[in-house]
Amino acid sequence: MSKSIIVVGEVAADGVAKATLECISEAKRAGADTVEAILFGKAAKVAAGAAGKAGATSVRYVEESTYSLAQRAATVEGAIKESSPGLVLMSANTYGKELAGVLAARLKAGFASECLEVRFGDDGQPRALRPMYSGKVLARVKLNGPTSFATLRQNTVPVTDDGADVAVSELALAGSANGVVLTGADAGATGGEVDLSEASVVVAGGRGLKEPENFKLIEDLAAPLKAAIGATRMVVDAGWKDFHYQVGQTGKVVTPSLYIAVGISGAIQHLVGMQNSGCIVAINNDPGAPIFKVADYGIVADLFEATPKLAERLKN
Ligand code: FAD
């Protein structure tokens, strides 16, 4: 059993994606002898060095002009066959969820999704800690077999930067696009706004807002703070906001320095997505709302009065 890890990740416009650096850092903490990072992206070569700082022992970059799942799968499959790593780790972001599922099925390998931690056991097999049953339990699972797969939930582990410079080489994109060619991509519902997963301040709204139009209050509070906007599943299910905005177990996990929850009850499925934020401020008119159990500052008030006042203060 090889205690080596291949981390597959992305290079964004501003460098190696934070989600990828989280995976590399976690791979190092897992006790891997070697951590190879395979980075996909347009300017992957330029950014690849940062992966070494996070703990990669080698880096291969794949310059891809457009995203192709089939080609990524063929490329990573080739790399796995070359080095037989004990674990292939990716972020549980859109790319990782898709690619890990395809490869684990194709190679008939074990797969633990949405992990909060990965570690090699004394027997050399990887173990993972992952939420189950809507986050009600944290399961410790052992991955058997020569090569296993895991995806790591975003924003749940720290990024380390005490690694060294490493050798960077190119890995050729393999396979073909299988007839599917990505001809364009919209920035999505959050286009032009601060990215929720990476934001240092998040203002989120819940059903307490009562009407979709009242989300304007959240936008007005977010603007002076340059904050990203979040929402509960209630809000998303009601069609007030797109799924991209959802924070929680089935949405995004965020760890901003400041999280302001407005009209949000604090159901466990929402809390697992934001409770590790640096400072939590909650506005709710029910003093018994569970959100106050995790809040550093609680404002028991009618949000329709308190939120505009707070926004006005911040604007000035
Ligand atoms: P509510 O629970 O209805 O809370 C509204 C709050 O607004 C209340 O606390 C109320 O006191 C307050 N309020 C009302 N009027 C005012 C006012 N005028 N001023 C101030 N406060 C006011 N939820 C998520 O958010 N994210 C997830 O990813 C998620 N995943 C789920 C997965 C599963 C499998 C399941 C079963 C559920 C999931 N949920 C998730 C749903 C979750 O259980 C809750 O139903 C949801 O988070 C509640 O949303 P809310 O706080 O907006 O609404």
XYZ file of C-alpha atoms and ligand atoms in Angstrom:
369
model
C 0.000 0.000 0.000
C 1.486 3.284 -1.112
C 1.274 6.219 1.277
C 1.300 8.652 -1.598
C -1.417 11.079 -2.632
C -2.273 12.677 -5.932
C -4.179 15.943 -5.458
C -6.126 17.059 -8.515
C -7.054 20.709 -8.647
C -7.488 23.919 -10.528
C -5.672 27.116 -11.258
C -7.953 30.137 -11.222
C -7.248 33.571 -12.667
C -5.499 34.633 -9.442
C -3.450 31.485 -8.886
C -3.930 27.983 -7.496
C -7.522 27.741 -6.231
C -7.882 27.926 -2.452
C -9.886 24.679 -2.532
C -6.905 22.970 -4.177
C -4.425 24.406 -1.657
C -6.684 23.063 1.109
C -6.448 19.578 -0.437
C -2.656 19.778 -0.757
C -2.308 20.955 2.855
C -4.608 18.164 4.040
C -2.657 15.597 2.000
C 0.498 16.655 3.827
C -1.253 16.376 7.207
C -2.574 12.938 6.186
C 0.948 11.576 6.538
C 1.631 10.984 2.855
C 5.230 10.247 1.834
C 4.689 12.098 -1.420
C 2.018 14.571 -2.532
C 1.797 15.092 -6.271
C -0.376 17.987 -7.384
C -1.936 17.809 -10.851
C -3.225 21.249 -11.717
C -5.594 22.049 -14.562
C -6.100 25.526 -15.937
C -5.223 28.097 -18.551
C -2.171 29.538 -16.785
C -1.394 26.477 -14.708
C 2.351 26.640 -15.333
C 2.730 30.155 -13.956
C 0.807 29.440 -10.769
C 2.024 25.921 -10.077
C 4.806 26.972 -7.667
C 2.291 27.916 -4.943
C 1.356 24.248 -4.618
C 4.839 23.507 -3.245
C 4.383 26.069 -0.482
C 1.210 24.242 0.593
C 3.073 20.932 0.799
C 3.150 19.326 -2.655
C 6.356 17.376 -3.251
C 5.943 17.561 -7.020
C 3.661 19.453 -9.371
C 2.462 18.703 -12.853
C 0.435 21.281 -14.691
C -2.005 20.598 -17.500
C -2.650 23.538 -19.774
C -6.227 23.141 -20.934
C -7.898 25.721 -23.095
C -11.431 24.621 -22.252
C -12.817 22.357 -19.550
C -13.472 18.776 -20.584
C -14.449 16.164 -17.995
C -13.559 13.348 -20.386
C -10.070 14.726 -20.964
C -9.449 15.437 -17.300
C -10.530 11.900 -16.460
C -8.249 10.378 -19.123
C -5.304 12.532 -17.995
C -5.658 11.736 -14.294
C -6.334 8.061 -14.991
C -3.015 7.904 -16.865
C -1.196 9.526 -13.933
C -2.808 7.095 -11.475
C -1.713 4.108 -13.550
C 1.838 5.523 -13.646
C 2.326 5.943 -9.903
C -0.446 3.915 -8.158
C -1.099 6.416 -5.347
C -2.839 5.230 -2.180
C -5.288 8.116 -2.411
C -6.503 10.588 -5.013
C -7.825 13.702 -3.296
C -9.883 16.545 -4.806
C -12.011 19.341 -3.495
C -15.727 18.628 -3.137
C -16.282 21.529 -5.528
C -18.127 21.189 -8.826
C -15.046 19.855 -10.644
C -13.924 17.440 -7.942
C -17.343 15.938 -7.321
C -17.712 15.170 -11.014
C -14.198 13.869 -11.672
C -13.789 11.768 -8.508
C -17.121 10.062 -9.124
C -16.241 9.200 -12.719
C -12.778 7.874 -11.894
C -13.787 5.913 -8.793
C -16.526 4.185 -10.791
C -14.242 3.528 -13.732
C -11.467 2.061 -11.553
C -13.914 0.293 -9.195
C -12.233 2.070 -6.296
C -13.472 3.197 -2.868
C -14.706 6.798 -2.668
C -15.414 8.964 0.397
C -17.132 12.235 -0.483
C -17.333 15.568 1.370
C -14.607 14.611 3.866
C -13.591 16.878 6.721
C -10.287 15.095 7.328
C -8.142 12.407 5.701
C -5.323 10.463 7.370
C -3.323 7.337 6.618
C -3.750 4.616 9.256
C -0.928 2.449 10.646
C -1.829 -0.181 8.063
C -1.138 2.330 5.292
C -4.812 2.570 4.239
C -6.454 6.008 4.154
C -9.157 6.922 6.649
C -11.614 9.765 6.301
C -13.942 11.676 8.582
C -17.190 12.581 6.860
C -20.670 13.780 7.828
C -23.595 11.425 7.362
C -27.358 11.593 7.928
C -27.667 15.353 7.320
C -24.622 16.027 9.481
C -26.134 14.330 12.523
C -23.167 11.959 12.794
C -19.541 12.149 11.786
C -18.458 8.807 10.385
C -14.904 7.505 10.321
C -14.472 5.395 7.225
C -11.574 3.248 6.078
C -10.862 3.100 2.368
C -9.722 -0.319 1.199
C -7.996 -1.198 -2.042
C -4.750 -0.098 -3.677
C -6.023 3.342 -4.794
C -8.984 5.162 -3.259
C -10.674 8.486 -3.883
C -11.832 11.240 -1.543
C -13.224 14.729 -1.937
C -12.603 17.343 0.740
C -15.351 19.754 1.781
C -14.349 23.341 0.992
C -13.384 25.792 3.736
C -13.095 23.212 6.497
C -9.311 22.759 6.752
C -6.519 25.351 6.945
C -4.053 26.058 4.141
C -0.406 25.710 5.167
C 2.385 27.657 3.516
C 5.557 26.301 5.088
C 6.425 23.974 2.195
C 9.312 24.350 -0.215
C 9.761 25.131 -3.872
C 9.221 21.993 -5.922
C 9.878 20.631 -9.355
C 7.191 21.638 -11.811
C 6.692 19.768 -15.078
C 4.045 19.563 -17.749
C 1.551 16.726 -18.116
C -0.079 16.453 -21.519
C -3.848 16.532 -21.718
C -4.970 13.025 -22.719
C -8.011 11.602 -24.434
C -10.611 13.452 -26.426
C -13.543 15.586 -25.433
C -15.898 12.733 -26.407
C -17.956 14.973 -28.629
C -18.706 17.469 -25.865
C -17.003 20.809 -26.308
C -17.452 23.617 -23.818
C -18.166 26.629 -25.980
C -18.715 29.183 -23.233
C -19.440 29.599 -19.564
C -21.574 32.165 -17.812
C -20.268 33.525 -14.552
C -23.472 32.214 -12.986
C -25.930 33.795 -10.661
C -23.189 35.233 -8.475
C -21.292 36.674 -11.465
C -19.920 40.110 -10.734
C -20.448 39.668 -7.000
C -17.977 38.539 -4.359
C -17.495 34.736 -4.501
C -19.326 33.215 -1.554
C -16.853 30.373 -0.932
C -13.884 32.724 -0.778
C -15.474 35.798 0.820
C -14.128 37.277 4.046
C -17.519 38.798 4.892
C -20.885 37.133 4.196
C -24.341 38.592 4.779
C -26.995 35.873 4.553
C -30.761 36.056 4.561
C -33.431 33.563 5.574
C -37.177 33.080 5.459
C -37.610 35.820 8.047
C -37.317 38.233 5.113
C -40.811 37.043 4.141
C -40.736 38.190 0.470
C -38.065 37.825 -2.241
C -38.096 41.624 -2.795
C -36.942 42.082 0.788
C -33.600 40.530 -0.108
C -32.762 44.122 -1.061
C -32.164 44.634 2.678
C -29.431 41.979 2.540
C -27.889 43.598 -0.554
C -27.916 47.014 1.122
C -26.166 45.598 4.181
C -23.646 43.659 2.079
C -22.679 46.621 -0.132
C -20.775 48.775 2.414
C -19.032 45.652 3.749
C -18.132 44.425 0.226
C -19.638 41.173 1.420
C -20.810 38.123 -0.481
C -24.491 37.266 -0.207
C -25.694 33.958 1.208
C -29.083 32.350 1.715
C -30.731 29.464 3.496
C -32.214 26.500 1.713
C -35.704 27.773 2.529
C -34.942 30.862 0.486
C -33.460 28.826 -2.367
C -36.284 26.281 -2.397
C -38.791 29.129 -2.492
C -37.032 30.418 -5.624
C -36.026 33.737 -4.062
C -32.356 33.061 -4.737
C -30.388 30.728 -6.981
C -28.761 27.600 -5.497
C -25.327 29.264 -5.853
C -26.203 31.335 -2.805
C -27.111 28.452 -0.501
C -25.027 28.056 2.634
C -25.170 24.784 4.515
C -24.949 21.071 4.326
C -26.338 20.836 0.812
C -24.967 24.220 -0.227
C -21.611 25.883 0.354
C -19.468 25.748 3.465
C -18.115 29.201 4.251
C -15.594 30.413 6.819
C -15.526 34.217 6.497
C -14.146 36.428 9.267
C -17.629 37.896 9.618
C -20.989 36.169 8.967
C -24.179 38.170 9.440
C -27.317 36.003 9.577
C -30.557 37.911 9.043
C -33.907 36.214 9.661
C -32.262 32.796 9.817
C -33.393 30.302 12.471
C -30.099 28.374 12.658
C -31.161 24.844 11.686
C -28.325 22.329 12.019
C -28.142 21.952 8.221
C -27.467 25.675 7.926
C -25.069 25.814 10.883
C -22.728 23.171 9.424
C -22.141 25.536 6.522
C -21.157 28.623 8.555
C -20.461 27.835 12.200
C -16.683 28.016 11.732
C -16.886 31.672 10.694
C -14.661 34.012 12.690
C -17.422 36.212 14.106
C -21.132 35.482 13.784
C -23.759 38.209 14.124
C -27.427 37.186 14.130
C -30.525 39.344 13.737
C -33.702 37.502 14.714
C -36.865 38.528 16.579
C -37.094 35.172 18.383
C -34.708 35.128 21.369
C -34.970 31.322 21.409
C -33.754 30.908 17.798
C -30.914 28.334 17.651
C -28.752 30.751 15.618
C -28.079 32.637 18.870
C -26.312 29.541 20.284
C -23.502 29.991 17.746
C -23.655 33.802 17.475
C -20.945 36.000 18.972
C -23.317 38.963 18.788
C -27.076 38.521 18.839
C -29.532 41.264 17.961
C -33.051 40.341 19.097
C -35.052 42.664 16.876
C -37.368 42.970 13.931
C -35.047 42.646 10.959
C -37.085 45.178 8.988
C -36.062 47.815 11.537
C -32.581 46.631 12.555
C -31.109 45.755 9.148
C -31.632 49.130 7.395
C -30.312 50.923 10.491
C -27.177 48.781 10.506
C -26.713 49.296 6.752
C -27.086 53.055 7.153
C -24.508 53.129 9.981
C -22.037 51.095 7.934
C -22.546 53.260 4.861
C -21.702 56.341 6.843
P -36.856 29.372 9.150
O -36.385 28.164 9.872
O -38.277 29.481 8.836
O -36.399 30.629 10.041
C -36.798 31.948 9.812
C -36.326 32.757 10.996
O -36.626 34.114 10.760
C -36.984 32.372 12.332
O -35.993 32.049 13.284
C -37.778 33.613 12.743
O -37.750 33.837 14.122
C -37.018 34.709 12.005
N -37.872 35.859 11.702
C -39.131 35.870 11.184
N -39.573 37.137 11.046
C -38.573 37.938 11.489
C -38.441 39.352 11.626
N -39.399 40.180 11.224
N -37.288 39.834 12.152
C -36.304 39.002 12.555
N -36.370 37.654 12.439
C -37.496 37.127 11.919
N -30.857 24.664 5.162
C -29.865 25.493 4.798
O -29.903 26.693 5.098
N -28.813 25.026 4.074
C -28.682 23.741 3.700
O -27.716 23.386 3.032
C -29.719 22.827 4.093
N -29.624 21.525 3.779
C -30.613 20.681 4.232
C -30.475 19.311 3.989
C -31.441 18.439 4.435
C -31.274 16.972 4.167
C -32.551 18.919 5.155
C -33.592 17.986 5.675
C -32.692 20.272 5.402
C -31.728 21.174 4.928
N -31.839 22.537 5.152
C -30.813 23.348 4.820
C -33.087 23.146 5.700
C -33.004 23.448 7.174
O -33.384 22.319 7.927
C -33.947 24.616 7.534
O -35.247 24.295 7.137
C -33.574 25.958 6.908
O -32.204 26.237 7.121
C -34.399 27.066 7.537
O -34.235 28.233 6.801
P -34.545 29.654 7.441
O -33.702 29.826 8.671
O -34.433 30.633 6.354
O -36.090 29.549 7.789
